[in-house]
Backbone as a chain_set.jsonl record, in Angstrom:
{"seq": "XXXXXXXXXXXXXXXXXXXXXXXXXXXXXXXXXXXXXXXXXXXXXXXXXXXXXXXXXXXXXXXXXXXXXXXXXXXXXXXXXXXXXXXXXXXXXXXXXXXXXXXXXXXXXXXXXXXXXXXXXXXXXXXXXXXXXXXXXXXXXXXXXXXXXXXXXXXXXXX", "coords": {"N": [[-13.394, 1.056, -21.577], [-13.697, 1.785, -19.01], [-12.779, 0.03, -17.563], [-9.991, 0.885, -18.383], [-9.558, 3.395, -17.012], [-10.094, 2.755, -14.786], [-7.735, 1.673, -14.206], [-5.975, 3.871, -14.316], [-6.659, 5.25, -12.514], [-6.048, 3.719, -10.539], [-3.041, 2.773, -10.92], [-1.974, 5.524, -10.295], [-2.854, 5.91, -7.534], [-1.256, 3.399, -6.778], [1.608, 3.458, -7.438], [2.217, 6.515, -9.209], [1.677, 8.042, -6.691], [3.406, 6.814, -4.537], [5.678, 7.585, -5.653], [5.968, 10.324, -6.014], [5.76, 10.888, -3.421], [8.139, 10.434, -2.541], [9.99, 12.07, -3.477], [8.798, 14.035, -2.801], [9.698, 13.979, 0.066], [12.555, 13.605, 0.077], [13.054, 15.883, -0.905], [12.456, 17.755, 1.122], [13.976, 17.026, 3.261], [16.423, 17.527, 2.394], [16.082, 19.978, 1.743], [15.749, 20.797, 4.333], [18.216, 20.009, 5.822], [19.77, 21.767, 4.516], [19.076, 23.949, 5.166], [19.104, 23.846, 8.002], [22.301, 23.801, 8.209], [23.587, 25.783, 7.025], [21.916, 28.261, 7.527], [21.067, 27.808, 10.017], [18.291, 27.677, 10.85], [15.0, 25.61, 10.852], [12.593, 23.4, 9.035], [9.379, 23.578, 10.053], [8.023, 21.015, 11.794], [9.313, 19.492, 9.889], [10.414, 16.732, 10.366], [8.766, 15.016, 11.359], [6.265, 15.432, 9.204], [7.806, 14.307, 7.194], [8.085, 11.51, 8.114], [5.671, 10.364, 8.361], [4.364, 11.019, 5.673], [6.349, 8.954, 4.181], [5.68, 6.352, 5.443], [3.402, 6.528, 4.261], [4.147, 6.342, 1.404], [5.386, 3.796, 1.662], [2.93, 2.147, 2.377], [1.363, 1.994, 0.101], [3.331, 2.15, -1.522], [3.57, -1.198, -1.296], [0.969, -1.611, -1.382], [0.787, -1.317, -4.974], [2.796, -3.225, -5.655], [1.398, -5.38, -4.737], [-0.422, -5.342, -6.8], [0.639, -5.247, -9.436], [1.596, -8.228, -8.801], [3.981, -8.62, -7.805], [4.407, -8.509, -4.933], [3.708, -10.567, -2.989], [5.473, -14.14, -2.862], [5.482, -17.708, -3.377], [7.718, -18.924, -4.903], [9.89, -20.623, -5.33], [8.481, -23.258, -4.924], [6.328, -22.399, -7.116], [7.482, -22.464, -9.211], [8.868, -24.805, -9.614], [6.656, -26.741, -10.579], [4.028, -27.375, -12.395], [1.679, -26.649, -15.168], [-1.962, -27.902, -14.528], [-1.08, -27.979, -11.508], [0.073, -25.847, -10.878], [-1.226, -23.28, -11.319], [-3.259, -23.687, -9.606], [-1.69, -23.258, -7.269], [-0.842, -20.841, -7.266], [-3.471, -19.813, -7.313], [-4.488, -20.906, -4.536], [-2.185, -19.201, -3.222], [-2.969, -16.235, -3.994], [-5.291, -16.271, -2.675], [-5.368, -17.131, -0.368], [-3.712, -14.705, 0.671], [-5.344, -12.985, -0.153], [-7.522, -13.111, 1.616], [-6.057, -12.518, 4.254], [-5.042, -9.959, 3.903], [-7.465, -8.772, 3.44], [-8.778, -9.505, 6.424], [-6.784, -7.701, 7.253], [-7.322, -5.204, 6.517], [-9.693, -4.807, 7.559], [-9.516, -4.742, 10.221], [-6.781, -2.781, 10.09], [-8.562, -0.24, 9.665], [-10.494, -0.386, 12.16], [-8.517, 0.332, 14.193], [-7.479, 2.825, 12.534], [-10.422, 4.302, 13.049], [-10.431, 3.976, 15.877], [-8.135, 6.465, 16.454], [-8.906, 8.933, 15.977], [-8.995, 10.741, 17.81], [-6.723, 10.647, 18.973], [-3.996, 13.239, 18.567], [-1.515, 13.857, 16.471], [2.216, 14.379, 17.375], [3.438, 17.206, 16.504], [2.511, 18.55, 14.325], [0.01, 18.279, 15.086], [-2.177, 17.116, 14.675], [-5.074, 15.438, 13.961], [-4.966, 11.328, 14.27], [-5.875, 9.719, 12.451], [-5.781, 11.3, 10.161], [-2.993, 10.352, 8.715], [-3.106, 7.366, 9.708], [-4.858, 6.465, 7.759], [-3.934, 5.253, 5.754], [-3.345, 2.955, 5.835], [-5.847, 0.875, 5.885], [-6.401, 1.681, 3.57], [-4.819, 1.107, 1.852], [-4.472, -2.019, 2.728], [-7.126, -2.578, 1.605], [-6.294, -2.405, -1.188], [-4.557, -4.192, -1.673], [-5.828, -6.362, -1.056], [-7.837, -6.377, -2.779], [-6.274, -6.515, -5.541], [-5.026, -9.534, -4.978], [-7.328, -10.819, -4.823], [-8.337, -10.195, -7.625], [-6.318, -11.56, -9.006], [-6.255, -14.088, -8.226], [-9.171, -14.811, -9.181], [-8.426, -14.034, -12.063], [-7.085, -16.43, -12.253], [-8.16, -18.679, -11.633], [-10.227, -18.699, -13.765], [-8.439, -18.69, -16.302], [-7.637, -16.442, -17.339], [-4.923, -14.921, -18.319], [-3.55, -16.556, -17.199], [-0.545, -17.608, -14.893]], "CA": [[-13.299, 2.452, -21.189], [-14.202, 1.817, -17.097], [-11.934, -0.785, -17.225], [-8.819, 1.953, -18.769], [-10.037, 4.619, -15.952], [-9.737, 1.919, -13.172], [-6.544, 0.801, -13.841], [-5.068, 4.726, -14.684], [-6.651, 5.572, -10.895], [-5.082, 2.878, -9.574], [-2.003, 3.061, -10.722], [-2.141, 6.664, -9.713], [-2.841, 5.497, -6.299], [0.269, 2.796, -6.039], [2.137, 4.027, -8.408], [2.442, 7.394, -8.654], [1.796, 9.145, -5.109], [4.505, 6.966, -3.767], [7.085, 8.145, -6.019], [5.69, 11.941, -5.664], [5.721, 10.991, -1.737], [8.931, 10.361, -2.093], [10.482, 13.185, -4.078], [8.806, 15.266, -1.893], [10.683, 13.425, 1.295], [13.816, 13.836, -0.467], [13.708, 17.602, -1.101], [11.778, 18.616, 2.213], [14.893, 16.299, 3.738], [17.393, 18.277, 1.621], [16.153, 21.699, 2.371], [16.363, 20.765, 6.058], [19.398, 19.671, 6.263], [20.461, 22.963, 4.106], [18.94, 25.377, 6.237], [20.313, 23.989, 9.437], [23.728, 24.223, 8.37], [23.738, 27.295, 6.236], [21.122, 29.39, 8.485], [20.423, 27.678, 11.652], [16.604, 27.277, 10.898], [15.095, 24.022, 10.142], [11.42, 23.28, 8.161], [8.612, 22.821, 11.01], [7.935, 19.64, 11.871], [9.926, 18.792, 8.773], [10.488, 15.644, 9.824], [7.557, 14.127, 10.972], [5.833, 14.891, 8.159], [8.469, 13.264, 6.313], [8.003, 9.957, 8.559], [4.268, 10.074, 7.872], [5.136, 10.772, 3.582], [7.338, 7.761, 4.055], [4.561, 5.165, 5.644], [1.874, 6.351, 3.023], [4.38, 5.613, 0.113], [5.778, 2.086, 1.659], [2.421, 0.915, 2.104], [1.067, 2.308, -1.226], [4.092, 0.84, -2.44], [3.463, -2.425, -1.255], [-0.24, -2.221, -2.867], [1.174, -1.519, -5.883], [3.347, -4.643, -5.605], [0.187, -6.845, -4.843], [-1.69, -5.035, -8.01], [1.826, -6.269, -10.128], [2.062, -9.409, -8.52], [5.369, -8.79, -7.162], [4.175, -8.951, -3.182], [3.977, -12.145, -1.991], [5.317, -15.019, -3.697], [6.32, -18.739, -3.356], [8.463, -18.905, -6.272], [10.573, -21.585, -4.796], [7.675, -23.98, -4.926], [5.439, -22.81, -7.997], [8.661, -22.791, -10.155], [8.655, -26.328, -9.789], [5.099, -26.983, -10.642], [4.007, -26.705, -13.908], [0.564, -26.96, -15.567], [-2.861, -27.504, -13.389], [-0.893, -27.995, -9.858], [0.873, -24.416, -10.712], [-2.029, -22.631, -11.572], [-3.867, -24.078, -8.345], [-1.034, -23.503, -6.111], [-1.204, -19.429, -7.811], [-4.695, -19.467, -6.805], [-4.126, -20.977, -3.077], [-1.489, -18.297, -2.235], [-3.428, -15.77, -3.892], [-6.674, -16.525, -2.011], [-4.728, -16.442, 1.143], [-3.685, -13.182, 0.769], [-6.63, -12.092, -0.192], [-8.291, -13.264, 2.697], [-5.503, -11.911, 4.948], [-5.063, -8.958, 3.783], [-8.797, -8.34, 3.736], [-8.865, -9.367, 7.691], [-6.268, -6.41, 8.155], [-7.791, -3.962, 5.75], [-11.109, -4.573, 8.879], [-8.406, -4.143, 11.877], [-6.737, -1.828, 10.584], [-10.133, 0.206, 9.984], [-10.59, -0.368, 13.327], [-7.486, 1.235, 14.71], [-8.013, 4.036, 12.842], [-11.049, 4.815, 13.645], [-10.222, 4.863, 17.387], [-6.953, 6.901, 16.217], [-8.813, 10.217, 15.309], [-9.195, 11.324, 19.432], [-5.464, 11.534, 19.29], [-3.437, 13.948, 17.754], [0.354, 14.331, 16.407], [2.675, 15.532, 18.225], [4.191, 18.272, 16.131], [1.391, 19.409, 13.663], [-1.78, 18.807, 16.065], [-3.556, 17.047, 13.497], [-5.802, 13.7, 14.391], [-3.726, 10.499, 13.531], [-6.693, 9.293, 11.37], [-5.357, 11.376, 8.59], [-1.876, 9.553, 8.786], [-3.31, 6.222, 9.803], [-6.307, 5.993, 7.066], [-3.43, 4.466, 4.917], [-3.485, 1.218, 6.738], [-7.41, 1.029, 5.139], [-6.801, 1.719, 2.003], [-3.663, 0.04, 1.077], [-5.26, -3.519, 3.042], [-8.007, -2.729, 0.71], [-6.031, -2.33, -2.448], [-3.872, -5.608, -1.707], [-6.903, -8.15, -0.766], [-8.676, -6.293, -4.159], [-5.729, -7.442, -5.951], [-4.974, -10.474, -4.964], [-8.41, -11.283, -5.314], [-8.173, -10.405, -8.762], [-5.146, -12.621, -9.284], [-6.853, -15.694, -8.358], [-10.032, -15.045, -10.048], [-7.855, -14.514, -13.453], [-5.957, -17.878, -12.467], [-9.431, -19.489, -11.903], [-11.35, -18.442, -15.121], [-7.522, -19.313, -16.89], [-6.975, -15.447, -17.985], [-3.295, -14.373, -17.961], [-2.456, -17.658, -15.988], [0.892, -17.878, -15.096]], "C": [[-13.23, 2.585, -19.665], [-13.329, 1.089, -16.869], [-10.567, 0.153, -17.39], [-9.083, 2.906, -17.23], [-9.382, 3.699, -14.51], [-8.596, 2.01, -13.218], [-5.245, 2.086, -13.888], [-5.174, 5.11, -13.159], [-5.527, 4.409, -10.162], [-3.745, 2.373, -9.7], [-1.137, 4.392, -10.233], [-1.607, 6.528, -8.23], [-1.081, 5.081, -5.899], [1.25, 2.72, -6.71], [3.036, 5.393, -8.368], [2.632, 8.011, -7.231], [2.898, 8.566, -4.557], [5.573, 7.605, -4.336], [6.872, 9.623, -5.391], [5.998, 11.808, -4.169], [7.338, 11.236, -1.343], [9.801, 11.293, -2.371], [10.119, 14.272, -3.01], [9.734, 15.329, -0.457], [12.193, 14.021, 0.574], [14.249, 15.419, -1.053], [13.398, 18.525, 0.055], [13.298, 17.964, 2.942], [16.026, 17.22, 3.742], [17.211, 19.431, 2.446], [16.423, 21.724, 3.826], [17.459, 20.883, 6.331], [19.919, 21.058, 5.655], [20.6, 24.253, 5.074], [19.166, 25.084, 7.157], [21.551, 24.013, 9.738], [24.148, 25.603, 8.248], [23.303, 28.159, 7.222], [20.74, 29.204, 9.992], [19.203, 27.513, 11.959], [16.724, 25.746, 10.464], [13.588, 24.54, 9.4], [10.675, 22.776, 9.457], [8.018, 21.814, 11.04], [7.939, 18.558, 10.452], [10.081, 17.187, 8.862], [9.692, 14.802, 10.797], [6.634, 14.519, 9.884], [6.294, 14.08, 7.143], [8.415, 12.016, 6.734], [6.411, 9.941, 7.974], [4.197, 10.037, 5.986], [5.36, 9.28, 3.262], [6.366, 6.451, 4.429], [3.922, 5.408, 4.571], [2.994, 5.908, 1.866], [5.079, 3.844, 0.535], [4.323, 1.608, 1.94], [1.666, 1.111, 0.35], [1.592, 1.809, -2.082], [3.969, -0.397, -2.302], [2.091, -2.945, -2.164], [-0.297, -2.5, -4.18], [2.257, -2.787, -6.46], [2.57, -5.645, -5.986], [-0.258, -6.318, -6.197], [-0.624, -5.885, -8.982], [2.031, -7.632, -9.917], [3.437, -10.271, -7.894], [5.685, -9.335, -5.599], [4.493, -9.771, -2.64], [4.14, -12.966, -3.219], [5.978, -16.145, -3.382], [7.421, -19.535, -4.807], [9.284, -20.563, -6.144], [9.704, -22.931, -5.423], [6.869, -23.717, -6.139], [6.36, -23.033, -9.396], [8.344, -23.771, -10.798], [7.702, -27.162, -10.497], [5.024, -26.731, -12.262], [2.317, -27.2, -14.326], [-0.626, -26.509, -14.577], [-2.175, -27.509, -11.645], [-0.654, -26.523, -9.836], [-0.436, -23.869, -10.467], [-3.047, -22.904, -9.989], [-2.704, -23.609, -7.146], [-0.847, -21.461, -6.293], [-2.183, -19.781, -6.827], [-4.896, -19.903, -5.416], [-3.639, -19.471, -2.4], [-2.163, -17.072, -2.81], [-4.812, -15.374, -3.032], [-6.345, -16.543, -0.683], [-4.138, -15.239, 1.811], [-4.427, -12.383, 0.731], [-7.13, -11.92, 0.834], [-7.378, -12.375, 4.218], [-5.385, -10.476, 4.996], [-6.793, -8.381, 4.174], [-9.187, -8.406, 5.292], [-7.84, -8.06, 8.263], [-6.791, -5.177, 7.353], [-9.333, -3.4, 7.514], [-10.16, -4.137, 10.141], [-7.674, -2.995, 11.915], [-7.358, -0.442, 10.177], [-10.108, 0.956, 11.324], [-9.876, 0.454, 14.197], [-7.766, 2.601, 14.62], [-8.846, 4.579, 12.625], [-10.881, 4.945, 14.891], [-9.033, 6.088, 17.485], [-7.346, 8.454, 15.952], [-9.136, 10.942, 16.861], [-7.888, 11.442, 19.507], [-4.928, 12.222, 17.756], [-1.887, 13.972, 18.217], [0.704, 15.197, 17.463], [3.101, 16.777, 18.151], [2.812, 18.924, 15.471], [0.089, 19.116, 14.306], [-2.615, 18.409, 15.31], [-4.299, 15.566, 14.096], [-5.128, 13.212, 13.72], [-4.362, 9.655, 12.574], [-6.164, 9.627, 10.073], [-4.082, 10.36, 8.294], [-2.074, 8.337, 8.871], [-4.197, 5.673, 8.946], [-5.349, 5.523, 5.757], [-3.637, 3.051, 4.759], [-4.897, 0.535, 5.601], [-7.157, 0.673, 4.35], [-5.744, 1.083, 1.241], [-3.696, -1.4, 1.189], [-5.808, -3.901, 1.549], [-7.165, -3.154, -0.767], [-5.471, -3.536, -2.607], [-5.028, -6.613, -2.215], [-7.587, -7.744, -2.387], [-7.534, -6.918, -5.223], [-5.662, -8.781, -6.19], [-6.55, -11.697, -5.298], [-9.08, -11.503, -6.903], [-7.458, -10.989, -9.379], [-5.894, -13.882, -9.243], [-8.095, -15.717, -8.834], [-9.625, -15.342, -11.831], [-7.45, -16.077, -13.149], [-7.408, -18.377, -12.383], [-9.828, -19.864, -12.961], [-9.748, -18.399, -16.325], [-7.325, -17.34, -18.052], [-5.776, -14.94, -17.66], [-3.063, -15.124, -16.715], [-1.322, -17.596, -16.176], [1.324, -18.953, -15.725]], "O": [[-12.664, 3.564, -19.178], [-12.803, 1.332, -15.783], [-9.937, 0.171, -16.333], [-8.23, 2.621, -16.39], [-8.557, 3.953, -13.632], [-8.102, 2.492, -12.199], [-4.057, 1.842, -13.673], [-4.15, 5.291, -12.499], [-4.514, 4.488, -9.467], [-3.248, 1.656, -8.831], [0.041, 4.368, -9.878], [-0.504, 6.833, -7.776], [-0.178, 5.668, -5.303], [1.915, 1.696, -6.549], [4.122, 5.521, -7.803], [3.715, 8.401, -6.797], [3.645, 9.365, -3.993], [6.397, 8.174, -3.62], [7.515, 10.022, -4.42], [6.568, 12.787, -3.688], [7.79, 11.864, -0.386], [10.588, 11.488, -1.444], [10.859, 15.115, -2.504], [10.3, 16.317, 0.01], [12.619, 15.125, 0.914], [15.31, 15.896, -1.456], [13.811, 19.681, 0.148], [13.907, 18.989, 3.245], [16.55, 17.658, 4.766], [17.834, 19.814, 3.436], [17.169, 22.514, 4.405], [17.851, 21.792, 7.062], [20.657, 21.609, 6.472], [21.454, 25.034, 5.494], [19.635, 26.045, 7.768], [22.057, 24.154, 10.851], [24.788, 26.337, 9.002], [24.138, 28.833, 7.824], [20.313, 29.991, 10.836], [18.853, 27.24, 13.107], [17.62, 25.011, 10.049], [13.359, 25.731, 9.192], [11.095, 21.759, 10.01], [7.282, 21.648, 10.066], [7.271, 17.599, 10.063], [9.956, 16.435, 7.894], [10.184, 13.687, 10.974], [6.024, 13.493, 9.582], [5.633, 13.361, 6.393], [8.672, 11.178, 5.87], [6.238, 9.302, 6.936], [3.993, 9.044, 5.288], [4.801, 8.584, 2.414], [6.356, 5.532, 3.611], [3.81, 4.466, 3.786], [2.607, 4.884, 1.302], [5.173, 2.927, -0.282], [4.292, 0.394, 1.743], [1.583, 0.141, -0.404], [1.139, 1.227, -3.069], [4.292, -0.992, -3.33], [1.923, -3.838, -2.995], [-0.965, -3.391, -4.705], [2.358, -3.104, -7.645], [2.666, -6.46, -6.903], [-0.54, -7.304, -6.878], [-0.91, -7.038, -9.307], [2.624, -8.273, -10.785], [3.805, -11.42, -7.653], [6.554, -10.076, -5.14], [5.435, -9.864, -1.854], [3.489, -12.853, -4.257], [7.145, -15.942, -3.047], [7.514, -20.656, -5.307], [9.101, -21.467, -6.96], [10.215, -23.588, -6.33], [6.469, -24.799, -6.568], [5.99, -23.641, -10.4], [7.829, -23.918, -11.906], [8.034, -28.25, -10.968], [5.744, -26.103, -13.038], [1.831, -28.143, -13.702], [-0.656, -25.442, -13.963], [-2.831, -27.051, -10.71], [-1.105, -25.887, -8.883], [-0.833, -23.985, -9.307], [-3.448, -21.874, -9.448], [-3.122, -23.699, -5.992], [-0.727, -20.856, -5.228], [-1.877, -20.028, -5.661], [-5.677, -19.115, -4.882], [-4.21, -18.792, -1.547], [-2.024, -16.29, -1.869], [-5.203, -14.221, -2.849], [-7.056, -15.96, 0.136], [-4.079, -14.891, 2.99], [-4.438, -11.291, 1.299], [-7.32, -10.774, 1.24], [-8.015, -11.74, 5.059], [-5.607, -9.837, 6.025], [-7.088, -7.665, 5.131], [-9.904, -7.476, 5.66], [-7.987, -7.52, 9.36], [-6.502, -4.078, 7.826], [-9.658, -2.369, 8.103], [-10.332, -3.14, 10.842], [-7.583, -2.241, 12.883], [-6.633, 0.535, 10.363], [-9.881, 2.127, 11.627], [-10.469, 1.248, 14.928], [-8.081, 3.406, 15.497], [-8.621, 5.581, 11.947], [-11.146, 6.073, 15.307], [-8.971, 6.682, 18.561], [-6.44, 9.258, 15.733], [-9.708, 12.018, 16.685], [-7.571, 12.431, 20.166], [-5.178, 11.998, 16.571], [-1.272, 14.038, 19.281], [0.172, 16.094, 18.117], [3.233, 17.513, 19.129], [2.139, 19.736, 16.106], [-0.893, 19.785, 13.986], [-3.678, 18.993, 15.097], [-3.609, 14.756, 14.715], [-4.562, 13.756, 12.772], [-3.68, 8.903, 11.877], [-6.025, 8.861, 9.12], [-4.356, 9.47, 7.488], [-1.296, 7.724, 8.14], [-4.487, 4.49, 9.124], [-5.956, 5.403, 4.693], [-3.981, 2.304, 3.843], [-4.676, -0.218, 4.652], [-7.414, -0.479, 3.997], [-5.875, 0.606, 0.113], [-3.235, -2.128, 0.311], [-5.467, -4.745, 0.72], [-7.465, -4.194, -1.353], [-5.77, -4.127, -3.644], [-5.153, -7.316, -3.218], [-7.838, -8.671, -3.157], [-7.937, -7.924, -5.809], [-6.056, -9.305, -7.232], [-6.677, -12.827, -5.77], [-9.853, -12.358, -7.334], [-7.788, -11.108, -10.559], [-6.08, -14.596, -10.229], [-8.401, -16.893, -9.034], [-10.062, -16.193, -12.606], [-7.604, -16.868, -14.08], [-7.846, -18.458, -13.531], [-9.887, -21.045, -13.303], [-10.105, -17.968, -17.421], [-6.955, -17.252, -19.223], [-5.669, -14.47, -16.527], [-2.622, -14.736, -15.633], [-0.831, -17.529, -17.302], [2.532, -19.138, -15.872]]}, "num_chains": 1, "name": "protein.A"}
């Protein structure tokens, strides 16, 4: 039941919102471009919010990658492999991602938290809201991948 819930949020997360992020890019885009031909207006700071839209669903999309397993992969090399080297050489490049990712999930933290003293240039907002992607999409990777190589460990849904 906790386990169903997790996995409906978090596909939610990298999943959904980017598509919605992006639909919305693609009609706030549209209407722009409509109303500056047609009327001569545009949508205010139509398009930076559409650049900021566009970061939260590419890295959202990328988390959702790592949660799939699509992200990072040496394919080339575990192809080849077969049996216990594969399954070990899974759990290497997972465990290195993990760990990587998890060192930028802390940096970029870091960033933005110093990031909420400035503000956008068009909507005036602190760049924390816009930058607190960085965070949480780190996070969602290294939690992934971390769950990748614990399944390959404990031999559940090894490749």
């Amino acid at each position: 039941m906790v386990r169903s819930i997790v996995d409906c949020l978090w596909r939610g997360i990298d999943d959904d919102l980017p598509a919605l992020l992006m639909a919305i890019i693609t009609a706030m885009i549209s209407v722009d471009v409509f109303l500056r031909d047609a009327a001569g207006a545009h949508i205010p700071n139509g398009v930076e919010i559409a650049t900021y839209a566009f970061v939260w669903s590419v890295f959202l999309g990328a988390a959702g990658a790592s949660r799939r397993g699509d992200h990072f992969h040496v394919d080339l090399v575990q192809n080849s492999l077969s049996g216990r080297p594969r399954v070990i050489s899974f759990v290497l490049v997972d465990a290195f991602c993990c760990v990587v990712a998890a060192m930028m999930t802390v940096s970029s933290w870091q960033y933005t938290m110093r990031s909420w003293r400035r503000v956008s240039e068009g909507l005036e907002m602190p760049l924390g809201y816009f930058y607190m992607v960085f965070p949480i999409a780190f996070a969602l990777m290294a939690l992934a991948h971390g769950c990748h190589a614990y399944r390959n460990i404990f031999r559940r849904n090894s490749p």
